[in-house]
Each structure stands twice: as C-alpha cells, then as structure tokens.
Amino acid sequence: MLLRLSNTAPTFSLALLLAAVIGALSPSQEAFAQVECNEDDVAMHYSLYYEDFKNDSFDSAMDDLQWILTCAPGFPTNSDRNFRRLILAYEGLGMNSDDPDIRRAYLDSAVVAHDNSPALLEAAGLEVDAFQWVFNKGRFIQSHNAELPDLQTQVGGIYREAYELDHAKVQNYYINYIILDLVNKDNKADAVDFMDQVESDFGSDQEIMATLEGWRGQLFTSPDERIAFLESQVEKKPEDNDMKAELLQLYMDEGYRDMAYEMAETVMATQPTSRLYRMVGKMRLDDGDTDEAIRLYNESLEMDGGPEAAREVYFNIGIAHQQDGRLASARSQFNRSYQADPTYVQALIAIGDLYVTSVQGCGSFEREDRAVYWLAADYFDRAAARAEIPAIKNQARQRTASIRRYFPTAEDKFFKNWNPGDRYTIDYGCYTWVGETTTVR
C-alpha cells in the first residue's frame, strides 16, 4: 500500500523540493521524486539508515535517509531530527574526503539544506523553529572557517537575522560577533543602532551591558591592533596577569575561540577567580562542551564571590543538562536558580520551555500529551505575574499565547471527563519524570 501523505510525508511537489536539496550528490531528481512510499517500509528504511548513520557510514546511510525524508520525514518523533541528520551526514562525508572540491561540495550542500529544510518541514506539516535553523546555519559556516572561507563574511548577517527572529535566545558571544562584523565591514553607524536595540532588549543583563560599554569605549579603534600590542607585551612580561586577563577578554570579544581557550588555561592556573571560571564555562557551554561547562560552573561556586552569581551558575548548568537531554536534571537546576533569586523569573520560563520540549520529543500528540501544555502555561503565567521587567513579562505572556492552541479541546476534555478547575497530575508515559499537578483549563 502506498503511504497516504498528510503530516507524515511530503507530497510530490515537496519531493521535488527535497530533491533540489539533495539532488547534486544523489540519484536524479526525477528518480528521487518518484520514490514509492510504502507505509510498511518506513521502520525498515529508518533502521537501515540509522545504523549506518550512528556508525559514521554516511555514504551507506544516504539512500535510506533520502527515502525517509521523502516518505516519512518526521518519523519517529514528529520532529526535524532526520533533516538535522542529513546535514550531519553531508558534513561527515565532506570532512572525510581528502579531495578539497568534494569536501566543499558536501559542505555547500549542508548550507543549502539549512536554507531549505524549514520549507520542507512546513510542507510536511512538522513544527519549524525558524530561529534555530538560521542560527545553526551561522554556527555551521563559522565552524568551517578553513573549508568555507568565502562564506565567513555572511556569518554576522546570519546571526543578525537570528536575533531579529528571537533575540531572547541570542547569547552575549553572538551579540558581540554581530557588532564585530558590522565594525569590520565599516558599518559603524549600523553597529551603534544595533547596540541601541540590544540595550533596549537586554537592559537588565549585566554581561551584555558590559559588552556594549566596552564597544562604545573602543568602537573607533582597532581591536586587532590592541591584541597585537598585548601579545607583544605578554611575551615580554609573562608574569603580568592583568594584561593576560585583558588579552583573554579581547580574544573572547573578537571570537578567537582557540586562542581564548589557550589563554584561559594560563590565567586560570595563575589567577583563578569565580568570574573567570564562569566566563570559560560559558564558552564551553556555547561550544557544546557541556560536561566541562558544568565542572567549571560548579567549581566557580566554591571560590570567593562565587555564591553571589548562584542564579546565573545554576541557570547555565540547567541549560547544559537540557542540551544533553537530561530534562529532569535541567529542571532541578532551574529551580535552584529561582530559589537563589526569586526575582529571576527567567528560570520559571525555562521550566515551562522544558515541558514544551518534553511534548515535542515524546513522539505522540494525544490528549494526555496536550495536557502537559497546561503545566507549561502555569509556569509562563507565574513568570508573567512576578516579572518586574516589562520585556520579560511580555516574553512570558507570549510563551503562553504561543502554546494555547495546543491545549486539549472541549471534545478532548469531554471524552476524558476533565472539568475546568479539576486538578490533574502529569506523571505518565514520557512524563513520569515531571510529577507535577496542574489545573484543567
């Protein structure tokens, strides 16, 4: 039986669009678009490609991965996982090739896949996180500086596009990168305008405000000239820890990650501070080294002044656990962040986001799954009620508004005998770790 395609697989036109993403390195677009989608074969093709994929046999995985993307793109979690794996497969194929032309072709295909996947996901009826796809494209290009040198000038603009989509998700490093890109392109007026926008969006974030102040103090000077000077001075005076600390900050501000890590090890060995450990922990977290980030954050709490930043530390440890899929551990850390500072309602928003993430990763969307959104909304509503900053209050309200359409319907509540005001506990199936009670809305 041919698979009937609604929210589980693309139409013929979608297959043609997908062929445009993959076609240059795969069978012809016509053959690809005419793949027969048999519902009974979905699990087989998924298993075949996944076995090859997890063993880094990307070439062997590609045919079955293409079949899945054509016939059941959301299988099995109803998410964008298969599209993300296509990009990882292209990256693996490229980086495993000794031929620079082949390597470039595969990496270019990965960039194209970043651009086209959101439309494919939308056409397949799958949820699209537009911010994440744009942001990941920038990170991908930036991480392949040696292989994609001509695309590096696009990275700042890509991060700026991500910022416009959801500025709340953009961290200080990337805000700094956008400013640096504008300055390097001699768009200093645009840099000033952007910094004003950032100040309006993040006026209460001390780290970001410090970045803006630093830029405003040096906007019309050359950071690279300052770096060159400090490097020459550190070579002459290797015992000058203050100069090393300034050089480390410049490396971080300018995006020189490898040099920043090398200098950080030197400074931490000679002049360790809780702030330095948090800075390096944040770099590790931004770069996906979650275990090292957690270690550094925990050690920062044991140093002088460390407990004063407890809310930041616990929050970022929660982010690290969330990135690794440890949702229960992430929630514990977000709770500790909130306990450390009850005005820090971002921690409540983060817990609500965790519950939304848990539904998206469960692989089903029945009435019991929809009920989890009530609990997420409880946290967003608490955050909105307690927020002292209007921007944070609006952010929490927008979160509730964005998930309201997923609440159980009147028909759902009728069949489950749920009455408004009843207490309902989320502690089943994928959500046994939640163990919290909400109110039927």
GROMACS .gro file of N, CA and C in nm, residues 98-225:
model
  384
   98ASP      N    1   3.946   1.358   0.122
   98ASP     CA    2   4.075   1.427   0.105
   98ASP      C    3   4.074   1.522  -0.014
   99ASP      N    4   3.971   1.511  -0.097
   99ASP     CA    5   3.960   1.596  -0.215
   99ASP      C    6   3.893   1.728  -0.175
  100PRO      N    7   3.962   1.841  -0.185
  100PRO     CA    8   3.903   1.968  -0.140
  100PRO      C    9   3.777   2.006  -0.217
  101ASP      N   10   3.769   1.968  -0.345
  101ASP     CA   11   3.650   2.001  -0.423
  101ASP      C   12   3.529   1.923  -0.373
  102ILE      N   13   3.550   1.794  -0.346
  102ILE     CA   14   3.440   1.712  -0.293
  102ILE      C   15   3.400   1.760  -0.155
  103ARG      N   16   3.500   1.791  -0.073
  103ARG     CA   17   3.470   1.840   0.062
  103ARG      C   18   3.385   1.965   0.055
  104ARG      N   19   3.424   2.057  -0.034
  104ARG     CA   20   3.349   2.181  -0.046
  104ARG      C   21   3.207   2.157  -0.097
  105ALA      N   22   3.194   2.063  -0.192
  105ALA     CA   23   3.062   2.035  -0.248
  105ALA      C   24   2.966   1.985  -0.140
  106TYR      N   25   3.015   1.894  -0.055
  106TYR     CA   26   2.929   1.840   0.051
  106TYR      C   27   2.894   1.949   0.153
  107LEU      N   28   2.992   2.030   0.191
  107LEU     CA   29   2.964   2.136   0.288
  107LEU      C   30   2.868   2.239   0.231
  108ASP      N   31   2.883   2.270   0.101
  108ASP     CA   32   2.787   2.360   0.037
  108ASP      C   33   2.646   2.301   0.041
  109SER      N   34   2.637   2.170   0.021
  109SER     CA   35   2.506   2.104   0.027
  109SER      C   36   2.446   2.115   0.167
  110ALA      N   37   2.531   2.107   0.269
  110ALA     CA   38   2.482   2.123   0.405
  110ALA      C   39   2.429   2.264   0.428
  111VAL      N   40   2.497   2.363   0.372
  111VAL     CA   41   2.449   2.501   0.384
  111VAL      C   42   2.314   2.517   0.315
  112VAL      N   43   2.301   2.459   0.195
  112VAL     CA   44   2.174   2.465   0.123
  112VAL      C   45   2.064   2.396   0.203
  113ALA      N   46   2.098   2.284   0.267
  113ALA     CA   47   1.999   2.212   0.348
  113ALA      C   48   1.951   2.297   0.466
  114HIS      N   49   2.042   2.376   0.525
  114HIS     CA   50   1.999   2.468   0.630
  114HIS      C   51   1.895   2.566   0.577
  115ASP      N   52   1.917   2.615   0.454
  115ASP     CA   53   1.825   2.713   0.396
  115ASP      C   54   1.690   2.652   0.362
  116ASN      N   55   1.689   2.532   0.306
  116ASN     CA   56   1.567   2.473   0.250
  116ASN      C   57   1.488   2.387   0.347
  117SER      N   58   1.552   2.337   0.452
  117SER     CA   59   1.482   2.246   0.542
  117SER      C   60   1.358   2.306   0.607
  118PRO      N   61   1.360   2.434   0.651
  118PRO     CA   62   1.237   2.487   0.713
  118PRO      C   63   1.115   2.479   0.621
  119ALA      N   64   1.133   2.507   0.491
  119ALA     CA   65   1.020   2.498   0.398
  119ALA      C   66   0.974   2.353   0.384
  120LEU      N   67   1.070   2.260   0.381
  120LEU     CA   68   1.035   2.119   0.372
  120LEU      C   69   0.959   2.073   0.496
  121LEU      N   70   1.006   2.117   0.613
  121LEU     CA   71   0.938   2.081   0.737
  121LEU      C   72   0.796   2.135   0.739
  122GLU      N   73   0.781   2.260   0.699
  122GLU     CA   74   0.649   2.321   0.698
  122GLU      C   75   0.557   2.249   0.600
  123ALA      N   76   0.609   2.215   0.483
  123ALA     CA   77   0.528   2.145   0.383
  123ALA      C   78   0.488   2.006   0.430
  124ALA      N   79   0.573   1.946   0.515
  124ALA     CA   80   0.542   1.812   0.568
  124ALA      C   81   0.455   1.818   0.692
  125GLY      N   82   0.416   1.939   0.733
  125GLY     CA   83   0.330   1.952   0.850
  125GLY      C   84   0.403   1.939   0.982
  126LEU      N   85   0.534   1.959   0.981
  126LEU     CA   86   0.613   1.946   1.103
  126LEU      C   87   0.644   2.084   1.160
  127GLU      N   88   0.665   2.089   1.292
  127GLU     CA   89   0.693   2.216   1.357
  127GLU      C   90   0.831   2.268   1.315
  128VAL      N   91   0.840   2.397   1.293
  128VAL     CA   92   0.964   2.460   1.247
  128VAL      C   93   1.008   2.564   1.349
  129ASP      N   94   1.131   2.551   1.397
  129ASP     CA   95   1.192   2.654   1.480
  129ASP      C   96   1.280   2.738   1.389
  130ALA      N   97   1.222   2.844   1.333
  130ALA     CA   98   1.294   2.925   1.234
  130ALA      C   99   1.422   2.981   1.291
  131PHE      N  100   1.418   3.026   1.416
  131PHE     CA  101   1.539   3.079   1.478
  131PHE      C  102   1.651   2.977   1.477
  132GLN      N  103   1.620   2.855   1.521
  132GLN     CA  104   1.725   2.755   1.537
  132GLN      C  105   1.790   2.719   1.405
  133TRP      N  106   1.709   2.713   1.297
  133TRP     CA  107   1.767   2.679   1.167
  133TRP      C  108   1.858   2.790   1.116
  134VAL      N  109   1.818   2.915   1.135
  134VAL     CA  110   1.905   3.026   1.091
  134VAL      C  111   2.030   3.030   1.176
  135PHE      N  112   2.013   3.020   1.308
  135PHE     CA  113   2.128   3.026   1.398
  135PHE      C  114   2.226   2.912   1.370
  136ASN      N  115   2.174   2.791   1.351
  136ASN     CA  116   2.261   2.676   1.326
  136ASN      C  117   2.338   2.691   1.195
  137LYS      N  118   2.277   2.757   1.097
  137LYS     CA  119   2.348   2.782   0.972
  137LYS      C  120   2.470   2.870   0.999
  138GLY      N  121   2.452   2.975   1.077
  138GLY     CA  122   2.566   3.061   1.111
  138GLY      C  123   2.674   2.986   1.185
  139ARG      N  124   2.634   2.905   1.282
  139ARG     CA  125   2.733   2.827   1.358
  139ARG      C  126   2.807   2.728   1.267
  140PHE      N  127   2.732   2.667   1.174
  140PHE     CA  128   2.792   2.570   1.082
  140PHE      C  129   2.899   2.636   0.996
  141ILE      N  130   2.866   2.748   0.936
  141ILE     CA  131   2.963   2.818   0.850
  141ILE      C  132   3.082   2.864   0.933
  142GLN      N  133   3.055   2.920   1.050
  142GLN     CA  134   3.164   2.968   1.135
  142GLN      C  135   3.257   2.855   1.178
  143SER      N  136   3.200   2.738   1.204
  143SER     CA  137   3.282   2.625   1.249
  143SER      C  138   3.368   2.566   1.138
  144HIS      N  139   3.338   2.603   1.011
  144HIS     CA  140   3.417   2.555   0.897
  144HIS      C  141   3.487   2.671   0.830
  145ASN      N  142   3.554   2.749   0.910
  145ASN     CA  143   3.625   2.866   0.860
  145ASN      C  144   3.728   2.828   0.753
  146ALA      N  145   3.801   2.717   0.775
  146ALA     CA  146   3.906   2.677   0.682
  146ALA      C  147   3.849   2.627   0.550
  147GLU      N  148   3.735   2.559   0.555
  147GLU     CA  149   3.677   2.499   0.435
  147GLU      C  150   3.583   2.594   0.360
  148LEU      N  151   3.525   2.692   0.432
  148LEU     CA  152   3.430   2.785   0.371
  148LEU      C  153   3.474   2.929   0.395
  149PRO      N  154   3.596   2.963   0.356
  149PRO     CA  155   3.648   3.097   0.390
  149PRO      C  156   3.568   3.210   0.325
  150ASP      N  157   3.514   3.186   0.205
  150ASP     CA  158   3.442   3.292   0.135
  150ASP      C  159   3.303   3.317   0.192
  151LEU      N  160   3.255   3.228   0.279
  151LEU     CA  161   3.123   3.246   0.339
  151LEU      C  162   3.129   3.312   0.476
  152GLN      N  163   3.251   3.331   0.529
  152GLN     CA  164   3.263   3.383   0.665
  152GLN      C  165   3.204   3.523   0.679
  153THR      N  166   3.208   3.601   0.571
  153THR     CA  167   3.153   3.737   0.580
  153THR      C  168   3.001   3.737   0.594
  154GLN      N  169   2.937   3.621   0.570
  154GLN     CA  170   2.792   3.612   0.584
  154GLN      C  171   2.748   3.583   0.727
  155VAL      N  172   2.841   3.535   0.810
  155VAL     CA  173   2.804   3.482   0.942
  155VAL      C  174   2.739   3.589   1.029
  156GLY      N  175   2.799   3.708   1.034
  156GLY     CA  176   2.742   3.814   1.118
  156GLY      C  177   2.599   3.848   1.077
  157GLY      N  178   2.574   3.857   0.947
  157GLY     CA  179   2.439   3.885   0.898
  157GLY      C  180   2.341   3.774   0.932
  158ILE      N  181   2.389   3.650   0.929
  158ILE     CA  182   2.303   3.537   0.964
  158ILE      C  183   2.265   3.543   1.111
  159TYR      N  184   2.364   3.571   1.197
  159TYR     CA  185   2.332   3.585   1.339
  159TYR      C  186   2.238   3.704   1.363
  160ARG      N  187   2.255   3.810   1.285
  160ARG     CA  188   2.164   3.924   1.299
  160ARG      C  189   2.022   3.883   1.261
  161GLU      N  190   2.009   3.802   1.157
  161GLU     CA  191   1.876   3.753   1.118
  161GLU      C  192   1.816   3.669   1.230
  162ALA      N  193   1.899   3.585   1.292
  162ALA     CA  194   1.851   3.504   1.405
  162ALA      C  195   1.807   3.593   1.521
  163TYR      N  196   1.884   3.699   1.545
  163TYR     CA  197   1.850   3.793   1.652
  163TYR      C  198   1.712   3.854   1.628
  164GLU      N  199   1.684   3.891   1.503
  164GLU     CA  200   1.554   3.952   1.473
  164GLU      C  201   1.441   3.852   1.490
  165LEU      N  202   1.468   3.723   1.470
  165LEU     CA  203   1.365   3.621   1.486
  165LEU      C  204   1.330   3.598   1.632
  166ASP      N  205   1.431   3.594   1.720
  166ASP     CA  206   1.406   3.573   1.863
  166ASP      C  207   1.529   3.618   1.940
  167HIS      N  208   1.535   3.746   1.973
  167HIS     CA  209   1.654   3.799   2.037
  167HIS      C  210   1.678   3.737   2.174
  168ALA      N  211   1.571   3.688   2.239
  168ALA     CA  212   1.588   3.632   2.373
  168ALA      C  213   1.677   3.509   2.374
  169LYS      N  214   1.691   3.441   2.260
  169LYS     CA  215   1.772   3.320   2.252
  169LYS      C  216   1.918   3.349   2.215
  170VAL      N  217   1.950   3.473   2.184
  170VAL     CA  218   2.086   3.506   2.138
  170VAL      C  219   2.173   3.541   2.257
  171GLN      N  220   2.284   3.472   2.271
  171GLN     CA  221   2.372   3.492   2.385
  171GLN      C  222   2.476   3.601   2.356
  172ASN      N  223   2.543   3.642   2.462
  172ASN     CA  224   2.633   3.756   2.455
  172ASN      C  225   2.741   3.738   2.348
  173TYR      N  226   2.797   3.618   2.337
  173TYR     CA  227   2.904   3.594   2.239
  173TYR      C  228   2.858   3.631   2.099
  174TYR      N  229   2.736   3.594   2.063
  174TYR     CA  230   2.687   3.616   1.927
  174TYR      C  231   2.645   3.762   1.907
  175ILE      N  232   2.596   3.827   2.012
  175ILE     CA  233   2.569   3.971   2.002
  175ILE      C  234   2.699   4.044   1.974
  176ASN      N  235   2.804   4.006   2.045
  176ASN     CA  236   2.935   4.066   2.022
  176ASN      C  237   2.984   4.038   1.880
  177TYR      N  238   2.958   3.917   1.831
  177TYR     CA  239   3.001   3.880   1.696
  177TYR      C  240   2.932   3.968   1.591
  178ILE      N  241   2.802   3.996   1.612
  178ILE     CA  242   2.728   4.080   1.518
  178ILE      C  243   2.788   4.220   1.514
  179ILE      N  244   2.817   4.274   1.633
  179ILE     CA  245   2.876   4.408   1.640
  179ILE      C  246   3.012   4.409   1.571
  180LEU      N  247   3.092   4.307   1.600
  180LEU     CA  248   3.225   4.297   1.539
  180LEU      C  249   3.215   4.291   1.387
  181ASP      N  250   3.119   4.215   1.336
  181ASP     CA  251   3.101   4.203   1.191
  181ASP      C  252   3.065   4.337   1.129
  182LEU      N  253   2.977   4.411   1.194
  182LEU     CA  254   2.938   4.542   1.141
  182LEU      C  255   3.057   4.638   1.142
  183VAL      N  256   3.136   4.635   1.249
  183VAL     CA  257   3.252   4.723   1.258
  183VAL      C  258   3.355   4.686   1.152
  184ASN      N  259   3.380   4.556   1.136
  184ASN     CA  260   3.478   4.512   1.036
  184ASN      C  261   3.437   4.549   0.894
  185LYS      N  262   3.306   4.559   0.872
  185LYS     CA  263   3.257   4.598   0.739
  185LYS      C  264   3.241   4.750   0.728
  186ASP      N  265   3.292   4.821   0.830
  186ASP     CA  266   3.289   4.967   0.834
  186ASP      C  267   3.147   5.020   0.836
  187ASN      N  268   3.055   4.941   0.895
  187ASN     CA  269   2.917   4.985   0.914
  187ASN      C  270   2.900   5.031   1.059
  188LYS      N  271   2.978   5.130   1.098
  188LYS     CA  272   2.980   5.170   1.238
  188LYS      C  273   2.847   5.232   1.282
  189ALA      N  274   2.783   5.305   1.191
  189ALA     CA  275   2.652   5.362   1.225
  189ALA      C  276   2.551   5.251   1.253
  190ASP      N  277   2.554   5.145   1.170
  190ASP     CA  278   2.465   5.030   1.193
  190ASP      C  279   2.499   4.961   1.324
  191ALA      N  280   2.629   4.955   1.357
  191ALA     CA  281   2.670   4.894   1.483
  191ALA      C  282   2.613   4.971   1.601
  192VAL      N  283   2.616   5.103   1.593
  192VAL     CA  284   2.561   5.186   1.700
  192VAL      C  285   2.410   5.163   1.712
  193ASP      N  286   2.341   5.161   1.599
  193ASP     CA  287   2.196   5.136   1.600
  193ASP      C  288   2.164   5.000   1.660
  194PHE      N  289   2.243   4.901   1.622
  194PHE     CA  290   2.220   4.766   1.674
  194PHE      C  291   2.243   4.762   1.825
  195MET      N  292   2.349   4.828   1.871
  195MET     CA  293   2.376   4.829   2.015
  195MET      C  294   2.263   4.897   2.092
  196ASP      N  295   2.204   5.001   2.034
  196ASP     CA  296   2.088   5.065   2.098
  196ASP      C  297   1.972   4.967   2.107
  197GLN      N  298   1.953   4.888   2.002
  197GLN     CA  299   1.846   4.788   2.002
  197GLN      C  300   1.873   4.682   2.108
  198VAL      N  301   1.998   4.638   2.117
  198VAL     CA  302   2.033   4.537   2.217
  198VAL      C  303   2.011   4.591   2.358
  199GLU      N  304   2.049   4.716   2.381
  199GLU     CA  305   2.030   4.776   2.514
  199GLU      C  306   1.882   4.781   2.550
  200SER      N  307   1.797   4.809   2.452
  200SER     CA  308   1.653   4.810   2.477
  200SER      C  309   1.602   4.670   2.511
  201ASP      N  310   1.660   4.569   2.445
  201ASP     CA  311   1.615   4.430   2.466
  201ASP      C  312   1.674   4.366   2.591
  202PHE      N  313   1.797   4.404   2.627
  202PHE     CA  314   1.869   4.336   2.735
  202PHE      C  315   1.920   4.433   2.842
  203GLY      N  316   1.846   4.538   2.868
  203GLY     CA  317   1.894   4.640   2.959
  203GLY      C  318   1.928   4.591   3.098
  204SER      N  319   1.871   4.477   3.141
  204SER     CA  320   1.897   4.426   3.276
  204SER      C  321   2.006   4.320   3.280
  205ASP      N  322   2.060   4.282   3.165
  205ASP     CA  323   2.164   4.179   3.160
  205ASP      C  324   2.302   4.245   3.175
  206GLN      N  325   2.364   4.224   3.290
  206GLN     CA  326   2.490   4.293   3.319
  206GLN      C  327   2.601   4.252   3.223
  207GLU      N  328   2.605   4.124   3.187
  207GLU     CA  329   2.711   4.077   3.098
  207GLU      C  330   2.701   4.144   2.960
  208ILE      N  331   2.581   4.148   2.907
  208ILE     CA  332   2.562   4.209   2.775
  208ILE      C  333   2.584   4.360   2.782
  209MET      N  334   2.538   4.422   2.888
  209MET     CA  335   2.560   4.566   2.902
  209MET      C  336   2.709   4.598   2.912
  210ALA      N  337   2.785   4.511   2.978
  210ALA     CA  338   2.930   4.532   2.986
  210ALA      C  339   2.993   4.522   2.847
  211THR      N  340   2.942   4.430   2.767
  211THR     CA  341   2.992   4.418   2.629
  211THR      C  342   2.965   4.546   2.550
  212LEU      N  343   2.844   4.599   2.564
  212LEU     CA  344   2.810   4.722   2.492
  212LEU      C  345   2.896   4.838   2.537
  213GLU      N  346   2.918   4.848   2.669
  213GLU     CA  347   3.001   4.957   2.721
  213GLU      C  348   3.143   4.946   2.666
  214GLY      N  349   3.193   4.822   2.660
  214GLY     CA  350   3.327   4.803   2.605
  214GLY      C  351   3.337   4.847   2.461
  215TRP      N  352   3.235   4.814   2.383
  215TRP     CA  353   3.236   4.854   2.243
  215TRP      C  354   3.225   5.005   2.228
  216ARG      N  355   3.142   5.065   2.308
  216ARG     CA  356   3.124   5.210   2.296
  216ARG      C  357   3.252   5.285   2.332
  217GLY      N  358   3.333   5.220   2.416
  217GLY     CA  359   3.457   5.283   2.453
  217GLY      C  360   3.569   5.265   2.352
  218GLN      N  361   3.551   5.171   2.261
  218GLN     CA  362   3.660   5.141   2.167
  218GLN      C  363   3.612   5.130   2.023
  219LEU      N  364   3.490   5.173   1.996
  219LEU     CA  365   3.431   5.147   1.865
  219LEU      C  366   3.514   5.201   1.750
  220PHE      N  367   3.577   5.313   1.773
  220PHE     CA  368   3.651   5.375   1.663
  220PHE      C  369   3.801   5.352   1.675
  221THR      N  370   3.838   5.241   1.742
  221THR     CA  371   3.978   5.195   1.747
  221THR      C  372   3.981   5.053   1.692
  222SER      N  373   4.099   5.001   1.672
  222SER     CA  374   4.113   4.867   1.615
  222SER      C  375   4.143   4.765   1.724
  223PRO      N  376   4.050   4.672   1.752
  223PRO     CA  377   4.078   4.567   1.850
  223PRO      C  378   4.199   4.481   1.811
  224ASP      N  379   4.214   4.455   1.681
  224ASP     CA  380   4.327   4.372   1.638
  224ASP      C  381   4.461   4.440   1.670
  225GLU      N  382   4.464   4.572   1.659
  225GLU     CA  383   4.586   4.643   1.695
  225GLU      C  384   4.612   4.629   1.845
   0.00000   0.00000   0.00000
